[in-house]
C-alpha positions as MATLAB code, in Angstrom:
seq = 'MSGKIKLLITTLILLFSVLSASLFAQSGRVTGKLEGVIVDGDTGEPLVGVNIVLANTLLGATTDADGYYIILNIPAGTYDVEYTYVGYASKLVKGVVISPDQRTKINMKLQVEAVQGEVVEVVAERPIIQRDQTGNVVEISSDQLKRKPVTTFTGIIQNQAGAVTTNAGQSGGIHIRGGRSNELVYYIDGVNTNDPASSGRGTTVDINAIEQLKIVTGGFNAEYGEAMSGVVQIVTKSGPKDNYVFYGESQSNDILNGSQYDNGYNKSVFNFGGPVPFMKKRVTFFVNGALEQVKVDNPSGFANIWHDDRRAPGFTFKLTADPTKNFRLFISGNYNKSTWNQYDHVRSKGFWLNYGPERGRESYLLSASLTHTISKKFFYDLTFSHFSTAFHLYGQAGKNYNEFQSVNTMLPWVAEANLNPDRLDPYFDEENYQWRNGMTEEQAWMDYYHNLKYWSYDENGNIQWISLERKIDAYNNRYLDTGYYTYNADSTDIVYVPFNKENYNLFLKDREEFKQFAYQGDINYARYPADKFGYFNYGYLPWWHERSTKKYE';
ca = [
     -43.730  -34.726  -13.984;
     -40.991  -37.340  -13.659;
     -38.699  -37.586  -10.647;
     -35.640  -36.644  -12.728;
     -37.280  -33.426  -13.937;
     -38.310  -32.519  -10.379;
     -34.758  -33.132   -9.191;
     -33.345  -30.997  -12.004;
     -35.756  -28.114  -11.243;
     -34.959  -28.295   -7.524;
     -31.215  -28.274   -8.233;
     -31.534  -25.276  -10.556;
     -33.565  -23.348   -7.962;
     -30.975  -24.040   -5.237;
     -28.108  -23.119   -7.541;
     -29.907  -19.950   -8.624;
     -30.536  -18.968   -4.996;
     -26.919  -19.467   -3.969;
     -25.639  -17.633   -7.055;
     -28.013  -14.716   -6.467;
     -26.919  -14.451   -2.838;
     -23.227  -14.447   -3.726;
     -23.703  -11.914   -6.513;
     -25.614   -9.570   -4.226;
     -22.877   -9.929   -1.625;
     -20.329   -8.645   -4.143;
     -22.654   -5.899   -5.371;
     -23.519   -4.757   -1.841;
     -19.947   -3.665   -1.227;
     -20.324   -0.768   -3.661;
     -24.088   -0.271   -3.940;
     -27.128    0.257   -1.757;
     -30.863    0.496   -2.269;
     -33.611    3.067   -1.829;
     -37.136    2.159   -0.786;
     -40.250    3.632    0.803;
     -44.011    4.144    0.652;
     -45.802    7.066   -1.045;
     -49.223    8.070    0.266;
     -51.771   10.855   -0.203;
     -50.968   13.692    2.173;
     -54.630   14.177    3.182;
     -56.147   10.704    3.223;
     -53.093    8.537    3.840;
     -54.108    6.235    0.995;
     -51.251    4.642   -0.994;
     -50.586    6.168   -4.401;
     -50.099    3.833   -7.353;
     -47.766    4.716  -10.229;
     -45.751    7.514   -8.606;
     -42.508    8.100  -10.536;
     -39.302    8.140   -8.515;
     -36.154    9.219  -10.356;
     -32.561    9.727   -9.195;
     -31.479   12.995  -10.809;
     -28.823   12.775  -13.538;
     -29.073    8.972  -13.665;
     -31.140    6.389  -15.479;
     -32.210    4.850  -12.183;
     -35.797    5.026  -11.025;
     -38.967    3.147  -10.079;
     -42.765    3.415   -9.767;
     -44.932    2.582   -6.794;
     -47.080   -0.548   -6.706;
     -50.646   -1.047   -5.431;
     -49.460   -0.554   -1.855;
     -47.605    2.656   -2.689;
     -44.306    0.815   -2.202;
     -41.239    1.393   -4.332;
     -37.694    0.053   -4.345;
     -34.617    0.906   -6.412;
     -31.885   -1.713   -6.214;
     -28.193   -1.592   -6.954;
     -27.614    2.161   -6.637;
     -23.907    3.088   -6.673;
     -22.931    4.499   -3.286;
     -22.981    8.282   -3.245;
     -25.187   11.318   -2.675;
     -28.204   11.913   -4.920;
     -31.206   14.169   -5.450;
     -34.431   12.125   -5.677;
     -37.522   13.489   -7.467;
     -41.082   12.264   -6.819;
     -43.735   13.137   -9.458;
     -47.394   12.156   -9.829;
     -50.131   13.592  -12.026;
     -52.376   15.936  -10.029;
     -49.980   16.148   -7.109;
     -47.205   18.583   -6.239;
     -43.771   17.194   -7.137;
     -41.118   16.871   -4.445;
     -37.335   16.922   -4.741;
     -35.379   15.404   -1.860;
     -31.802   16.676   -1.944;
     -28.703   15.084   -0.459;
     -29.930   11.509   -0.163;
     -26.966    9.387    0.910;
     -26.814    5.851   -0.479;
     -24.424    3.723    1.529;
     -22.833    0.444    0.391;
     -24.538   -2.676    1.676;
     -27.312   -0.609    3.339;
     -30.883    0.387    2.551;
     -32.054    4.005    2.648;
     -35.742    4.459    3.427;
     -37.708    7.562    2.405;
     -41.476    7.631    2.895;
     -43.278   10.489    1.214;
     -46.623   12.302    1.477;
     -47.739   14.066   -1.693;
     -50.297   16.865   -1.672;
     -53.050   17.291   -4.278;
     -52.404   20.229   -6.577;
     -54.910   21.310   -9.225;
     -52.379   23.314  -11.235;
     -48.806   22.172  -11.631;
     -46.575   24.504   -9.664;
     -43.008   24.655   -8.422;
     -41.265   21.553   -7.158;
     -41.095   21.379   -3.358;
     -37.507   20.854   -2.224;
     -36.775   18.837    0.896;
     -33.365   18.171    2.482;
     -32.915   14.514    3.342;
     -32.123   13.559    6.910;
     -30.589   10.304    8.013;
     -32.608    8.319   10.542;
     -31.213    8.060   14.053;
     -31.626    4.283   13.971;
     -30.783    2.293   10.851;
     -32.918   -0.831   11.163;
     -30.910   -3.070    8.837;
     -27.620   -2.114   10.508;
     -26.405   -5.042   12.579;
     -23.189   -3.580   13.964;
     -21.337   -0.409   14.774;
     -21.016    1.536   11.507;
     -19.453    4.892   10.664;
     -20.313    6.351    7.242;
     -18.477    9.393    5.944;
     -19.239   11.159    2.656;
     -16.772   13.097    0.521;
     -18.117   16.410    1.862;
     -17.558   15.237    5.426;
     -14.057   14.044    4.576;
     -13.138   17.567    3.490;
     -13.984   18.881    6.946;
     -11.922   16.298    8.829;
      -8.538   17.452   10.229;
      -6.665   14.585    8.524;
      -4.952   14.098    5.168;
      -5.340   10.304    4.752;
      -8.231    7.879    5.012;
      -6.253    5.890    7.580;
      -6.313    9.023    9.710;
     -10.117    8.811    9.670;
      -9.969    5.220   10.917;
      -7.427    6.065   13.604;
      -9.772    8.694   15.041;
     -12.678    6.299   15.510;
     -13.712    4.965   18.897;
     -12.013    1.653   19.608;
      -9.109    2.291   17.201;
      -5.490    2.321   18.340;
      -2.373    2.814   16.223;
       0.948    1.268   17.254;
       4.422    0.880   15.762;
       5.172   -2.407   17.521;
       7.143   -4.233   14.831;
       5.205   -6.942   12.993;
       2.023   -6.197   14.951;
       2.173   -2.456   14.272;
      -0.618   -0.644   12.474;
      -4.272    0.129   13.106;
      -5.923   -2.040   15.737;
      -9.739   -2.087   15.993;
     -11.265   -3.206   19.279;
      -8.178   -5.198   20.265;
      -7.764   -7.011   16.937;
      -4.482   -6.999   15.062;
      -3.897   -4.828   12.005;
      -4.172   -7.827    9.648;
      -7.660   -8.590   10.998;
      -9.019   -5.422    9.381;
     -10.260   -5.935    5.793;
     -10.141   -3.161    3.185;
     -12.392   -3.006    0.111;
     -11.955   -0.544   -2.741;
     -14.887   -0.456   -5.145;
     -15.946   -3.880   -3.915;
     -12.542   -5.568   -4.246;
     -10.631   -6.967   -1.281;
      -7.262   -5.169   -1.254;
      -5.541   -6.860    1.673;
      -2.057   -8.092    0.834;
      -2.287  -11.910    0.511;
       1.234  -12.298    1.890;
       0.845  -10.295    5.097;
      -2.973  -10.081    5.361;
      -2.514   -6.367    6.095;
      -3.558   -3.344    4.063;
      -2.175   -3.738    0.562;
      -2.721   -0.290   -0.946;
      -4.070    3.178   -0.256;
      -6.388    5.751   -1.832;
      -5.935    9.488   -1.688;
      -8.613   11.014    0.510;
      -9.606   13.400   -2.318;
     -10.576   10.416   -4.521;
     -13.056    8.930   -2.032;
     -16.796    9.360   -2.563;
     -17.779    7.418    0.518;
     -15.961    5.700    3.382;
     -17.679    3.151    5.562;
     -16.137    1.609    8.679;
     -17.806   -1.416   10.292;
     -16.313   -2.406   13.637;
     -18.567   -5.238   14.735;
     -21.532   -7.372   13.745;
     -20.735   -7.339   10.023;
     -22.474   -9.716    7.638;
     -21.300  -13.211    6.789;
     -20.099  -12.057    3.376;
     -17.121  -10.517    5.200;
     -16.000  -13.820    6.662;
     -12.322  -12.963    6.242;
     -12.653   -9.994    8.610;
     -12.069  -10.426   12.335;
     -12.132   -6.956   13.869;
     -13.424   -4.589   11.200;
     -14.295   -3.810    7.583;
     -13.365   -0.664    5.674;
     -15.297   -0.035    2.459;
     -14.110    2.671    0.073;
     -16.114    3.816   -2.935;
     -14.117    6.050   -5.262;
     -15.554    9.081   -7.015;
     -17.163    9.091  -10.450;
     -17.076   12.018  -12.873;
     -20.168   14.239  -13.190;
     -22.308   14.058  -16.333;
     -23.161   17.709  -16.896;
     -19.874   19.552  -16.352;
     -16.147   19.198  -15.865;
     -14.561   19.574  -12.443;
     -10.939   20.230  -11.528;
      -9.410   20.399   -8.089;
      -5.798   21.053   -7.112;
      -4.088   21.208   -3.747;
      -0.529   21.658   -2.517;
       0.823   21.259    1.008;
       4.324   22.130    2.167;
       6.330   23.282    5.154;
       8.999   24.930    3.020;
       8.147   28.120    4.866;
      10.769   26.953    7.361;
      13.300   27.257    4.520;
      15.803   24.575    5.424;
      15.597   24.984    9.181;
      16.760   22.099   11.328;
      13.101   21.738   12.276;
      12.039   21.435    8.635;
      11.020   17.860    7.800;
      10.810   18.578    4.072;
       7.152   17.626    3.723;
       5.501   18.305    0.356;
       2.271   16.955   -1.097;
       0.515   17.749   -4.361;
      -2.958   16.501   -5.346;
      -5.256   16.966   -8.348;
      -8.720   15.722   -9.360;
     -10.189   15.932  -12.837;
     -13.469   14.481  -14.056;
     -16.499   14.898  -16.268;
     -18.267   13.449  -19.324;
     -16.260   11.774  -22.065;
     -16.645   13.880  -25.245;
     -18.976   12.660  -28.004;
     -20.521    9.974  -25.765;
     -23.836   11.822  -25.123;
     -23.121   12.020  -21.381;
     -23.423    8.256  -21.120;
     -19.751    7.805  -20.188;
     -17.895    9.748  -17.497;
     -14.355    9.675  -16.177;
     -12.582   10.629  -12.966;
      -8.830   10.880  -12.379;
      -6.913   11.547   -9.175;
      -3.167   11.937   -8.778;
      -1.128   12.517   -5.636;
       2.565   12.821   -4.803;
       3.811   12.908   -1.227;
       7.457   13.494   -0.339;
       9.102   13.606    3.077;
      12.787   14.410    3.405;
      12.968   14.132    7.187;
      10.197   12.344    9.032;
      11.480   12.970   12.550;
      12.870   16.519   12.902;
      15.328   17.026   15.728;
      16.561   20.151   17.500;
      20.113   18.837   17.436;
      20.746   17.481   13.957;
      18.815   16.721   10.799;
      17.827   13.085   10.663;
      18.101   13.245    6.918;
      18.042    9.533    6.214;
      14.314    9.067    6.809;
      13.133    9.899    3.309;
       9.813    8.965    1.746;
       8.471    9.360   -1.767;
       4.952    8.134   -2.499;
       3.204    8.730   -5.844;
      -0.388    7.506   -6.247;
      -3.000    7.384   -8.995;
      -6.723    6.524   -9.066;
      -9.148    6.507  -11.993;
     -12.724    5.477  -12.702;
     -14.640    5.143  -15.962;
     -18.428    4.836  -15.622;
     -20.861    4.045  -18.419;
     -24.617    3.464  -18.585;
     -25.291    2.855  -22.288;
     -28.902    1.804  -21.582;
     -31.303    1.916  -18.671;
     -30.670   -1.727  -17.893;
     -26.883   -1.888  -18.227;
     -24.204   -0.158  -16.177;
     -20.446   -0.619  -16.349;
     -17.584    0.819  -14.376;
     -13.855    0.258  -14.628;
     -11.664    1.476  -11.797;
      -7.954    1.371  -11.132;
      -5.495    2.301   -8.449;
      -1.697    2.482   -8.354;
       0.578    3.298   -5.441;
       4.298    3.226   -4.877;
       6.261    4.214   -1.810;
       9.933    4.028   -0.879;
      11.375    5.065    2.446;
      14.249    4.700    4.884;
      12.777    3.942    8.243;
      13.824    5.940   11.267;
      15.526    4.013   14.063;
      16.345    5.811   17.286;
      19.471    3.690   17.817;
      20.801    4.939   14.478;
      19.882    8.562   15.020;
      23.121   10.327   14.086;
      26.001    9.994   11.686;
      26.677    9.864    7.976;
      26.385    6.071    7.850;
      22.628    6.230    8.364;
      22.073    5.938    4.626;
      23.235    2.332    4.973;
      20.017    1.520    6.822;
      17.632   -0.723    4.881;
      15.537    0.912    2.183;
      11.934   -0.254    2.144;
       9.510   -0.050   -0.753;
       5.927   -1.038   -1.573;
       4.043   -1.070   -4.852;
       0.489   -2.081   -5.733;
      -1.791   -2.240   -8.774;
      -5.558   -2.654   -8.746;
      -7.774   -2.988  -11.795;
     -11.425   -3.986  -11.592;
     -14.427   -4.012  -13.908;
     -18.054   -4.500  -12.932;
     -21.055   -4.987  -15.207;
     -24.593   -4.757  -13.834;
     -27.610   -5.944  -15.794;
     -31.045   -5.042  -14.378;
     -33.646   -7.484  -15.696;
     -36.573   -6.127  -13.693;
     -37.135   -3.693  -10.870;
     -36.580   -6.520   -8.381;
     -33.916   -8.591  -10.098;
     -30.409   -7.886  -11.390;
     -27.049   -9.616  -11.630;
     -23.440   -8.465  -11.438;
     -20.265   -9.661  -13.121;
     -17.151   -8.359  -11.420;
     -13.553   -9.067  -12.413;
     -10.456   -7.795  -10.638;
      -6.691   -8.085  -10.642;
      -4.690   -6.967   -7.611;
      -0.922   -7.224   -7.295;
       1.469   -6.159   -4.553;
       5.233   -6.013   -4.201;
       7.509   -5.312   -1.264;
      11.273   -4.977   -0.978;
      13.769   -4.312    1.770;
      17.328   -3.589    0.672;
      20.185   -2.957    3.060;
      22.987   -0.440    2.565;
      21.100    2.360    0.801;
      19.027    0.082   -1.406;
      21.852   -2.121   -2.665;
      21.337   -5.612   -3.963;
      22.432   -8.338   -1.541;
      25.392   -9.155   -3.784;
      26.611   -5.571   -3.339;
      26.647   -5.690    0.476;
      29.977   -4.754    2.003;
      30.651   -4.186    5.678;
      33.809   -3.474    7.675;
      34.120   -4.008   11.425;
      36.452   -5.405   14.058;
      35.735   -9.006   13.013;
      38.242   -8.398   10.195;
      41.877   -8.806   11.325;
      43.234   -5.634    9.712;
      40.452   -3.580   11.317;
      41.046   -5.177   14.717;
      44.736   -4.353   14.400;
      44.067   -0.707   13.592;
      41.420   -0.394   16.266;
      42.615   -2.502   19.209;
      46.409   -2.531   19.104;
      47.652    0.589   20.936;
      50.949    0.527   19.042;
      49.189    0.491   15.688;
      46.238    2.758   16.489;
      47.944    6.119   16.373;
      49.099    6.167   12.739;
      45.964    4.403   11.521;
      42.703    5.697   12.801;
      41.491    8.869   14.508;
      38.539    7.701   16.599;
      37.545   11.238   17.594;
      37.000   12.430   14.031;
      36.143    9.017   12.595;
      38.790    9.115    9.868;
      42.151    7.660    8.951;
      45.174    9.663    9.998;
      47.834   11.058    7.680;
      45.529   10.926    4.671;
      45.445    7.129    4.678;
      42.455    5.374    3.140;
      40.779    2.110    4.103;
      42.360    0.456    1.088;
      45.828    1.617    2.127;
      45.290    0.474    5.724;
      44.223   -2.969    4.525;
      47.195   -3.320    2.197;
      49.605   -2.013    4.823;
      48.426   -4.631    7.315;
      49.106   -7.524    4.913;
      52.388   -5.974    3.823;
      53.534   -6.105    7.461;
      52.512   -9.789    7.508;
      54.693  -10.272    4.406;
      51.760  -11.386    2.238;
      53.084   -9.199   -0.572;
      56.063   -7.039   -1.503;
      57.193   -4.716   -4.295;
      59.178   -6.113   -7.211;
      62.028   -4.265   -8.896;
      59.525   -2.270  -10.995;
      57.542   -1.133   -7.976;
      54.591   -3.428   -8.686;
      52.807   -5.450   -6.021;
      53.913   -9.079   -5.942;
      51.866  -11.516   -3.817;
      53.849  -14.288   -2.124;
      51.279  -16.921   -3.182;
      47.710  -17.210   -4.439;
      46.715  -18.652   -1.064;
      47.916  -15.495    0.722;
      46.179  -13.274   -1.829;
      42.883  -15.184   -1.427;
      43.177  -14.901    2.353;
      43.774  -11.143    2.180;
      40.945  -10.505   -0.287;
      38.448  -12.604    1.670;
      39.243  -10.445    4.685;
      38.900   -7.111    2.914;
      35.134   -6.857    3.532;
      32.353   -8.838    5.116;
      30.104   -9.621    2.158;
      27.934  -12.276    0.573;
      30.499  -13.807   -1.783;
      34.051  -15.104   -1.609;
      37.326  -15.303   -3.559;
      38.806  -18.498   -4.936;
      41.103  -19.727   -7.714;
      40.105  -19.064  -11.282;
      39.729  -21.857  -13.826;
      43.437  -22.143  -14.720;
      44.629  -21.301  -11.165;
      46.695  -18.358  -12.359;
      44.796  -15.741  -10.344;
      41.816  -15.373   -8.083;
      38.175  -14.701   -8.958;
      35.208  -13.429   -6.941;
      32.220  -15.781   -6.678;
      28.974  -13.915   -5.863;
      26.242  -15.480   -3.798;
      23.734  -17.373   -5.970;
      20.300  -17.680   -4.381;
      19.123  -20.311   -6.905;
      22.038  -22.567   -6.030;
      21.492  -21.903   -2.355;
      17.847  -23.001   -2.733;
      19.122  -26.301   -4.123;
      21.407  -26.635   -1.118;
      18.478  -26.069    1.243;
      16.472  -28.807   -0.497;
      19.245  -31.413   -0.338;
      22.284  -30.411    1.710;
      24.204  -33.588    0.927;
      23.742  -33.648   -2.840;
      24.215  -29.906   -3.318;
      26.639  -29.119   -0.520;
      28.943  -27.400   -3.036;
      26.321  -24.644   -3.206;
      26.349  -23.921    0.516;
      26.493  -20.297    1.564;
      30.152  -19.268    1.468;
      29.973  -15.602    2.415;
      30.698  -14.058    5.796;
      28.145  -11.236    5.871;
      26.579  -12.772    8.981;
      29.583  -11.539   10.967;
      28.442   -8.004   10.239;
      25.538   -8.432   12.633;
      27.124   -6.458   15.429;
      25.625   -3.342   17.054;
      28.694   -1.213   16.386;
      30.182    0.798   13.566;
      33.248   -0.147   11.553;
      35.613    0.366   14.461;
      33.446   -0.153   17.507;
      33.052    3.513   18.437;
      29.469    4.186   17.354;
      26.367    2.110   17.965;
      24.326    1.771   14.779;
      23.313   -1.871   14.450;
      24.047   -2.645   10.805;
      22.006   -5.561    9.518;
      22.538   -6.922    5.985;
      18.837   -7.283    5.221;
      17.501   -8.170    1.796;
      13.933   -9.180    1.086;
      11.701   -9.292   -1.980;
       8.224  -10.636   -2.513;
       5.284  -10.121   -4.850;
       1.704  -11.360   -5.092;
      -0.938  -11.479   -7.800;
      -4.608  -12.093   -7.106;
      -7.418  -12.562   -9.607;
     -11.097  -12.665   -8.688;
];
């Protein structure tokens, strides 16, 4: 054999080994394996050719000369496993839990039976020590989730030892063993769903759509190199093959019927799944939908804090197919959207609270995984996924930044009405927060500039501005906003120029060449912790933020 051929064979073996390792790493996030040794119950001799079958699946194996069997790449979940051998009593082990990235070991002793009788049923028990478990792991099945006193999967994580939840600004969230919230990695059906922009959790799954939840808080494998403090693996439910299932749930505190203690919480959930018609039970589906609404997140005994609204629809689906014994395919998807006005204790009263920034998140996840089993000890996976996230933060009740308008004492006509004792009485009633004598803000603004002789009435009773310069000055001091007024093209009137973020980006790149695009607005003067007239502390901030990410794997 020539040296070139040897080099080629060596390269192919190394490449094959690396590829196999990486493929198993991806597969391990949603699958596990079952193994064990089957022996004669009287002699202890290994039994060759024992059939092991996972009920209602095409997965199975037979024992070798040493009585050993192994079934690879089993989707995480709970199964009934049947052991059959000619001349021996069959055994059915119920409730065998297959965990992602873990092996489940069941050794079995079969008894000789001359006449075939009833199958012996055994309830599976998890070992106290999991030998291939290198770190602290918590595994929770769907049945266990139902018995937990929480309504979200994050609630499960928060209740684990070493977990702390904080609301400390950018570092707020779930902290595992001292790590920050963005050091916790979340997988849904084997796909990393951390937001690439913030590194934090990018989506959520309704707790009723989870088949298995696994939390690893230390000593996790090298395949999770992006995790620092913990790994959360979520495997969503698949539809059953033999029947259709439907589940519905509704939660509400409307029993309080509009009380000041009522926080307007409502949640509706449904599950639906089963075999796809006319597909010979080879294809199943599962659908979950959830809608959560909160009108008031922080009820108060003094006044409704009505601005803290939340609306969060979510949707999860899974399509599973095993057309042959050697091929398995699943397609899963997840969608979530949430909008809310965040509570701030400083801004805890008053009708202006709806001007607080509106926040919103949205995420899409679509993944497909194909598994081809070539032999009982070899398989490969092909997994494709698309995950996108979006986040926005809009000030003033969700307005666009070009719609921002603020009024405070930085404006001369407001300062006059608020600070000048001689002018205060006919203008503004600070006790009731309203203009006196039926006057509006518009009238107060115009009256101020009329006293400065910026305009007057002509013989027909129409407003006549003294000059365009005075009109521009008055209009630019009507509100604090992101744009400004200037002359129109033929200089016969004035025109409003909105803020243009594309032009401003040019200005940031080259401030000398594009200085005509510099930010002209005066919204920054609105950053004062007071209301329009300095009487109420509410900290208006003209925030506006948008971002989106798309990730393909």
